[in-house]
Amino acid sequence: MQSLLGLDESELVQIVTGRGEPAYRARQIYGGIYQGRAETVEQIRGLPGSLHRGLGEEFEIGLPAIEREFRSADATVRYLLRLADGQTIETVWMPEPGRDTICLSTQAGCPVDCKFCFTALLGLARNLTAGEIVGQVLVAIRENRSAEERRLNIVMMGMGEPLLNLPAVIKATRLLTDPAGMALSPRRITLSTSGITSKIAELGCEPVRPKLAVSLNASTEETRERLMPITKKYKLAGLLAACRIYPLRPWEKLTFEYVLLGGVNDSDEDARRVARLLADLDCKVNLIAFNPGPGIDFRTPEPERVLAFQRILKRSFPCFIRRPRGRDIMAACGQLKRTS
């Protein structure tokens, strides 16, 4: 059956008018899916029985199915979700005082091959549709209804490189932020990229878009290429040039993410080089101590080394240490690998 999830109102108008129904029925269906959280066509309120039956013969809402869930001691939840074609992805729910964060996947697997990331071991199966991206949000909200009204942050930092699936990512962002849809603020949606330079410029042209976070992870070209082989194509100088001309909105800063690998990229000199690289950018930096696991040959730096790195960067711009969430269930940054 075809999925209604991921369709915008104009696409739904074509479906209902093609059945001889008035166009306003599309708005009812749209609201029923994205605001009413309908999980079946029959749950969409206000439709005549004939339309319920007709749509139900060809369409389903199309939410991902929960294959398994894993609960951390810190209350993080990792969901292994099964899609309609049998592919699986992972989504992470991270509750905190005053807000909740959902970490979404944008691809099944990932083609980027970062050497410190478990998802890289999977390779790429396929891009996700806009409906499969939005569906992760709806499933996470459904499973955590007690927190539904709290401030909700969306981070596209799960499986995949979002800029290599940009049309679906942008469409999903429009559905998530549409006041007639899920009505989330674009200030609370962030996309993380390894640095696909041409796509950064394309993202910047979109009127509705997530905030941009760039995975830097090294202070020299040589180290960055070793850790992130895709950067042999997307050089550091070109990436920083693209960031300098990126059209930031008045309330926005660029975010740079830096995974600290013990003895590899975490020295004081690395920190000083990062400060020089980013000196002319309106940015902040998030430091992420490497999240370990079997099969990845790096080590987590000592907390004192992370703090020393932060102290150097804070002389130049805001710098934060991201607290790991869900390490015990392989849900932390870089750990998603469809563990079942």
GROMACS .gro file of C-alpha atoms in nm:
model
  340
    1MET     CA    1   0.000   0.000   0.000
    2GLN     CA    2   0.106   0.359  -0.054
    3SER     CA    3   0.202   0.574   0.246
    4LEU     CA    4   0.032   0.905   0.324
    5LEU     CA    5   0.310   1.000   0.563
    6GLY     CA    6   0.550   1.238   0.394
    7LEU     CA    7   0.292   1.391   0.160
    8ASP     CA    8   0.233   1.764   0.184
    9GLU     CA    9  -0.105   1.930   0.150
   10SER     CA   10  -0.076   1.994  -0.224
   11GLU     CA   11  -0.008   1.626  -0.286
   12LEU     CA   12  -0.304   1.529  -0.071
   13VAL     CA   13  -0.526   1.770  -0.268
   14GLN     CA   14  -0.446   1.575  -0.584
   15ILE     CA   15  -0.547   1.251  -0.415
   16VAL     CA   16  -0.880   1.371  -0.276
   17THR     CA   17  -0.988   1.574  -0.581
   18GLY     CA   18  -0.901   1.275  -0.796
   19ARG     CA   19  -1.165   1.090  -0.600
   20GLY     CA   20  -1.423   1.361  -0.653
   21GLU     CA   21  -1.389   1.502  -0.304
   22PRO     CA   22  -1.355   1.874  -0.223
   23ALA     CA   23  -0.999   2.004  -0.179
   24TYR     CA   24  -1.056   2.095   0.187
   25ARG     CA   25  -1.054   1.724   0.270
   26ALA     CA   26  -0.678   1.735   0.209
   27ARG     CA   27  -0.636   1.979   0.498
   28GLN     CA   28  -0.833   1.742   0.723
   29ILE     CA   29  -0.611   1.450   0.627
   30TYR     CA   30  -0.295   1.658   0.664
   31GLY     CA   31  -0.396   1.778   1.009
   32GLY     CA   32  -0.506   1.431   1.111
   33ILE     CA   33  -0.165   1.285   1.032
   34TYR     CA   34   0.071   1.555   1.157
   35GLN     CA   35  -0.131   1.717   1.435
   36GLY     CA   36  -0.381   1.446   1.527
   37ARG     CA   37  -0.112   1.173   1.523
   38ALA     CA   38  -0.341   0.930   1.339
   39GLU     CA   39  -0.182   0.588   1.294
   40THR     CA   40  -0.446   0.450   1.059
   41VAL     CA   41  -0.665   0.610   0.792
   42GLU     CA   42  -0.969   0.525   1.005
   43GLN     CA   43  -0.834   0.743   1.289
   44ILE     CA   44  -0.838   1.061   1.078
   45ARG     CA   45  -1.132   1.255   1.213
   46GLY     CA   46  -1.400   1.436   1.017
   47LEU     CA   47  -1.387   1.236   0.693
   48PRO     CA   48  -1.700   1.075   0.547
   49GLY     CA   49  -1.714   0.699   0.568
   50SER     CA   50  -1.686   0.660   0.192
   51LEU     CA   51  -1.355   0.848   0.188
   52HIS     CA   52  -1.226   0.651   0.485
   53ARG     CA   53  -1.303   0.330   0.301
   54GLY     CA   54  -1.168   0.448  -0.034
   55LEU     CA   55  -0.841   0.575   0.108
   56GLY     CA   56  -0.804   0.267   0.325
   57GLU     CA   57  -0.811   0.044   0.019
   58GLU     CA   58  -0.503   0.210  -0.132
   59PHE     CA   59  -0.325   0.398   0.145
   60GLU     CA   60  -0.189   0.357   0.494
   61ILE     CA   61  -0.033   0.618   0.722
   62GLY     CA   62   0.298   0.435   0.699
   63LEU     CA   63   0.464   0.482   1.038
   64PRO     CA   64   0.784   0.283   1.096
   65ALA     CA   65   0.739  -0.022   1.317
   66ILE     CA   66   0.934  -0.068   1.638
   67GLU     CA   67   1.145  -0.382   1.602
   68ARG     CA   68   1.311  -0.343   1.942
   69GLU     CA   69   1.377  -0.076   2.199
   70PHE     CA   70   1.669  -0.038   2.435
   71ARG     CA   71   1.653   0.167   2.755
   72SER     CA   72   1.957   0.328   2.914
   73ALA     CA   73   2.027   0.389   3.280
   74ASP     CA   74   2.020   0.762   3.196
   75ALA     CA   75   1.663   0.732   3.050
   76THR     CA   76   1.777   0.751   2.687
   77VAL     CA   77   1.584   0.516   2.457
   78ARG     CA   78   1.720   0.369   2.134
   79TYR     CA   79   1.457   0.247   1.889
   80LEU     CA   80   1.537  -0.005   1.618
   81LEU     CA   81   1.273   0.073   1.356
   82ARG     CA   82   1.165  -0.141   1.062
   83LEU     CA   83   1.056   0.031   0.741
   84ALA     CA   84   0.803  -0.094   0.488
   85ASP     CA   85   1.066  -0.264   0.269
   86GLY     CA   86   1.230  -0.439   0.565
   87GLN     CA   87   1.521  -0.198   0.602
   88THR     CA   88   1.602  -0.100   0.960
   89ILE     CA   89   1.718   0.230   1.106
   90GLU     CA   90   1.773   0.369   1.454
   91THR     CA   91   1.623   0.667   1.634
   92VAL     CA   92   1.720   0.792   1.980
   93TRP     CA   93   1.500   0.968   2.237
   94MET     CA   94   1.693   1.173   2.496
   95PRO     CA   95   1.488   1.328   2.778
   96GLU     CA   96   1.634   1.610   2.984
   97PRO     CA   97   1.494   1.853   3.241
   98GLY     CA   98   1.286   2.106   3.048
   99ARG     CA   99   1.334   1.959   2.702
  100ASP     CA  100   1.358   1.640   2.499
  101THR     CA  101   1.574   1.563   2.198
  102ILE     CA  102   1.511   1.317   1.915
  103CYS     CA  103   1.811   1.204   1.711
  104LEU     CA  104   1.695   1.105   1.362
  105SER     CA  105   1.845   0.898   1.083
  106THR     CA  106   1.830   1.032   0.726
  107GLN     CA  107   1.971   0.727   0.548
  108ALA     CA  108   1.968   0.353   0.611
  109GLY     CA  109   2.336   0.310   0.684
  110CYS     CA  110   2.592   0.569   0.576
  111PRO     CA  111   2.832   0.611   0.282
  112VAL     CA  112   3.079   0.850   0.449
  113ASP     CA  113   3.304   0.592   0.622
  114CYS     CA  114   3.426   0.798   0.919
  115LYS     CA  115   3.677   0.573   1.095
  116PHE     CA  116   3.550   0.651   1.446
  117CYS     CA  117   3.180   0.585   1.370
  118PHE     CA  118   3.003   0.250   1.401
  119THR     CA  119   2.740   0.338   1.140
  120ALA     CA  120   3.019   0.351   0.882
  121LEU     CA  121   3.060  -0.025   0.922
  122LEU     CA  122   2.716  -0.074   0.763
  123GLY     CA  123   2.775   0.109   0.436
  124LEU     CA  124   2.476   0.267   0.265
  125ALA     CA  125   2.155   0.075   0.192
  126ARG     CA  126   1.942   0.367   0.067
  127ASN     CA  127   1.814   0.717   0.133
  128LEU     CA  128   1.510   0.762   0.354
  129THR     CA  129   1.196   0.931   0.229
  130ALA     CA  130   1.060   1.247   0.391
  131GLY     CA  131   0.786   1.032   0.543
  132GLU     CA  132   1.038   0.792   0.695
  133ILE     CA  133   1.226   1.086   0.849
  134VAL     CA  134   0.912   1.249   0.992
  135GLY     CA  135   0.781   0.908   1.097
  136GLN     CA  136   1.069   0.871   1.342
  137VAL     CA  137   0.954   1.187   1.520
  138LEU     CA  138   0.593   1.069   1.535
  139VAL     CA  139   0.690   0.728   1.672
  140ALA     CA  140   0.919   0.877   1.937
  141ILE     CA  141   0.651   1.124   2.047
  142ARG     CA  142   0.388   0.849   2.058
  143GLU     CA  143   0.608   0.630   2.276
  144ASN     CA  144   0.682   0.917   2.516
  145ARG     CA  145   0.348   1.095   2.538
  146SER     CA  146   0.408   1.223   2.890
  147ALA     CA  147   0.677   1.451   2.749
  148GLU     CA  148   0.496   1.554   2.431
  149GLU     CA  149   0.426   1.913   2.536
  150ARG     CA  150   0.779   1.991   2.650
  151ARG     CA  151   1.033   2.173   2.435
  152LEU     CA  152   1.133   1.933   2.160
  153ASN     CA  153   1.466   1.943   1.977
  154ILE     CA  154   1.533   1.750   1.657
  155VAL     CA  155   1.887   1.660   1.556
  156MET     CA  156   1.956   1.490   1.223
  157MET     CA  157   2.266   1.323   1.360
  158GLY     CA  158   2.174   0.955   1.346
  159MET     CA  159   2.249   0.721   1.059
  160GLY     CA  160   2.351   0.878   0.733
  161GLU     CA  161   2.479   1.201   0.578
  162PRO     CA  162   2.179   1.437   0.557
  163LEU     CA  163   2.321   1.652   0.278
  164LEU     CA  164   2.343   1.346   0.052
  165ASN     CA  165   1.965   1.312   0.093
  166LEU     CA  166   1.888   1.683   0.085
  167PRO     CA  167   1.551   1.689  -0.102
  168ALA     CA  168   1.395   1.448   0.150
  169VAL     CA  169   1.556   1.629   0.443
  170ILE     CA  170   1.421   1.966   0.329
  171LYS     CA  171   1.072   1.827   0.266
  172ALA     CA  172   1.074   1.662   0.610
  173THR     CA  173   1.182   1.993   0.766
  174ARG     CA  174   0.891   2.172   0.599
  175LEU     CA  175   0.647   1.916   0.735
  176LEU     CA  176   0.797   1.937   1.082
  177THR     CA  177   0.785   2.319   1.090
  178ASP     CA  178   0.458   2.387   0.905
  179PRO     CA  179   0.217   2.559   1.147
  180ALA     CA  180  -0.061   2.346   0.997
  181GLY     CA  181   0.156   2.037   1.040
  182MET     CA  182   0.376   1.956   1.338
  183ALA     CA  183   0.453   2.325   1.406
  184LEU     CA  184   0.805   2.279   1.541
  185SER     CA  185   1.041   2.576   1.540
  186PRO     CA  186   1.328   2.566   1.285
  187ARG     CA  187   1.542   2.698   1.570
  188ARG     CA  188   1.506   2.355   1.729
  189ILE     CA  189   1.606   2.145   1.428
  190THR     CA  190   1.974   2.083   1.351
  191LEU     CA  191   2.138   1.899   1.064
  192SER     CA  192   2.488   1.755   1.104
  193THR     CA  193   2.711   1.708   0.800
  194SER     CA  194   3.058   1.573   0.737
  195GLY     CA  195   3.109   1.871   0.507
  196ILE     CA  196   2.959   1.816   0.159
  197THR     CA  197   3.065   2.159   0.037
  198SER     CA  198   2.838   2.205  -0.266
  199LYS     CA  199   2.536   2.090  -0.069
  200ILE     CA  200   2.607   2.340   0.209
  201ALA     CA  201   2.553   2.617  -0.043
  202GLU     CA  202   2.235   2.447  -0.166
  203LEU     CA  203   2.104   2.416   0.190
  204GLY     CA  204   2.167   2.784   0.247
  205CYS     CA  205   1.934   2.873  -0.041
  206GLU     CA  206   1.638   2.698   0.121
  207PRO     CA  207   1.391   2.935   0.292
  208VAL     CA  208   1.294   2.665   0.543
  209ARG     CA  209   1.592   2.471   0.665
  210PRO     CA  210   1.751   2.322   0.977
  211LYS     CA  211   2.041   2.484   1.156
  212LEU     CA  212   2.379   2.371   1.024
  213ALA     CA  213   2.634   2.174   1.225
  214VAL     CA  214   2.962   2.071   1.061
  215SER     CA  215   3.172   1.776   1.179
  216LEU     CA  216   3.528   1.911   1.187
  217ASN     CA  217   3.707   1.644   1.393
  218ALA     CA  218   4.062   1.744   1.304
  219SER     CA  219   4.283   2.052   1.295
  220THR     CA  220   4.480   1.956   0.982
  221GLU     CA  221   4.390   1.835   0.636
  222GLU     CA  222   4.602   1.522   0.674
  223THR     CA  223   4.438   1.407   0.997
  224ARG     CA  224   4.090   1.491   0.873
  225GLU     CA  225   4.138   1.286   0.555
  226ARG     CA  226   4.263   0.993   0.762
  227LEU     CA  227   3.965   1.006   0.997
  228MET     CA  228   3.704   1.102   0.735
  229PRO     CA  229   3.804   0.969   0.390
  230ILE     CA  230   3.523   1.159   0.214
  231THR     CA  231   3.712   1.480   0.291
  232LYS     CA  232   3.972   1.386   0.029
  233LYS     CA  233   3.705   1.516  -0.210
  234TYR     CA  234   3.576   1.797   0.012
  235LYS     CA  235   3.888   1.977   0.128
  236LEU     CA  236   3.909   2.173   0.451
  237ALA     CA  237   3.983   2.505   0.281
  238GLY     CA  238   3.677   2.472   0.059
  239LEU     CA  239   3.460   2.371   0.353
  240LEU     CA  240   3.563   2.674   0.558
  241ALA     CA  241   3.511   2.900   0.257
  242ALA     CA  242   3.157   2.765   0.219
  243CYS     CA  243   3.096   2.825   0.589
  244ARG     CA  244   3.216   3.186   0.564
  245ILE     CA  245   2.953   3.271   0.302
  246TYR     CA  246   2.674   3.058   0.450
  247PRO     CA  247   2.367   3.283   0.504
  248LEU     CA  248   2.310   3.268   0.877
  249ARG     CA  249   1.974   3.387   1.004
  250PRO     CA  250   1.979   3.667   1.267
  251TRP     CA  251   1.936   3.425   1.555
  252GLU     CA  252   2.176   3.160   1.423
  253LYS     CA  253   2.539   3.054   1.471
  254LEU     CA  254   2.727   2.784   1.286
  255THR     CA  255   2.802   2.481   1.501
  256PHE     CA  256   3.121   2.283   1.460
  257GLU     CA  257   3.138   1.936   1.612
  258TYR     CA  258   3.469   1.786   1.714
  259VAL     CA  259   3.504   1.422   1.819
  260LEU     CA  260   3.803   1.396   2.052
  261LEU     CA  261   4.010   1.082   1.995
  262GLY     CA  262   4.271   1.012   2.260
  263GLY     CA  263   4.622   1.075   2.131
  264VAL     CA  264   4.501   1.150   1.777
  265ASN     CA  265   4.340   1.495   1.760
  266ASP     CA  266   4.315   1.612   2.120
  267SER     CA  267   4.640   1.796   2.191
  268ASP     CA  268   4.671   2.158   2.298
  269GLU     CA  269   4.824   2.236   1.959
  270ASP     CA  270   4.520   2.079   1.789
  271ALA     CA  271   4.300   2.310   1.994
  272ARG     CA  272   4.506   2.615   1.899
  273ARG     CA  273   4.488   2.521   1.531
  274VAL     CA  274   4.109   2.478   1.553
  275ALA     CA  275   4.084   2.824   1.710
  276ARG     CA  276   4.281   2.970   1.420
  277LEU     CA  277   4.076   2.782   1.157
  278LEU     CA  278   3.746   2.913   1.293
  279ALA     CA  279   3.864   3.257   1.406
  280ASP     CA  280   3.663   3.456   1.148
  281LEU     CA  281   3.340   3.257   1.174
  282ASP     CA  282   3.031   3.329   1.385
  283CYS     CA  283   3.028   2.990   1.548
  284LYS     CA  284   3.030   2.769   1.852
  285VAL     CA  285   3.199   2.432   1.904
  286ASN     CA  286   3.062   2.114   2.058
  287LEU     CA  287   3.326   1.872   2.185
  288ILE     CA  288   3.237   1.503   2.186
  289ALA     CA  289   3.462   1.259   2.366
  290PHE     CA  290   3.484   0.941   2.156
  291ASN     CA  291   3.215   0.686   2.240
  292PRO     CA  292   3.385   0.345   2.236
  293GLY     CA  293   3.275  -0.002   2.135
  294PRO     CA  294   3.403  -0.323   1.975
  295GLY     CA  295   3.571  -0.304   1.636
  296ILE     CA  296   3.672   0.065   1.643
  297ASP     CA  297   4.040   0.119   1.728
  298PHE     CA  298   4.034   0.453   1.910
  299ARG     CA  299   4.025   0.549   2.276
  300THR     CA  300   3.832   0.805   2.476
  301PRO     CA  301   4.051   1.089   2.609
  302GLU     CA  302   4.071   1.149   2.981
  303PRO     CA  303   3.824   1.408   3.116
  304GLU     CA  304   4.113   1.641   3.206
  305ARG     CA  305   4.230   1.640   2.842
  306VAL     CA  306   3.878   1.726   2.721
  307LEU     CA  307   3.859   2.015   2.968
  308ALA     CA  308   4.203   2.143   2.864
  309PHE     CA  309   4.095   2.139   2.499
  310GLN     CA  310   3.778   2.328   2.588
  311ARG     CA  311   3.966   2.593   2.787
  312ILE     CA  312   4.179   2.682   2.486
  313LEU     CA  313   3.881   2.710   2.249
  314LYS     CA  314   3.673   2.912   2.494
  315ARG     CA  315   3.922   3.197   2.463
  316SER     CA  316   3.798   3.243   2.103
  317PHE     CA  317   3.431   3.139   2.090
  318PRO     CA  318   3.166   2.946   2.287
  319CYS     CA  319   3.269   2.585   2.337
  320PHE     CA  320   3.063   2.313   2.503
  321ILE     CA  321   3.124   1.952   2.601
  322ARG     CA  322   2.843   1.727   2.488
  323ARG     CA  323   2.748   1.487   2.763
  324PRO     CA  324   2.725   1.131   2.628
  325ARG     CA  325   2.376   0.983   2.637
  326GLY     CA  326   2.295   0.614   2.617
  327ARG     CA  327   2.648   0.476   2.596
  328ASP     CA  328   2.538   0.163   2.781
  329ILE     CA  329   2.287   0.079   2.503
  330MET     CA  330   2.502   0.188   2.205
  331ALA     CA  331   2.290   0.499   2.153
  332ALA     CA  332   2.555   0.770   2.192
  333CYS     CA  333   2.701   0.978   1.909
  334GLY     CA  334   2.871   0.752   1.653
  335GLN     CA  335   2.743   0.427   1.806
  336LEU     CA  336   2.436   0.354   1.594
  337LYS     CA  337   2.481   0.034   1.397
  338ARG     CA  338   2.140  -0.136   1.400
  339THR     CA  339   2.228  -0.350   1.701
  340SER     CA  340   1.951  -0.595   1.765
   0.00000   0.00000   0.00000
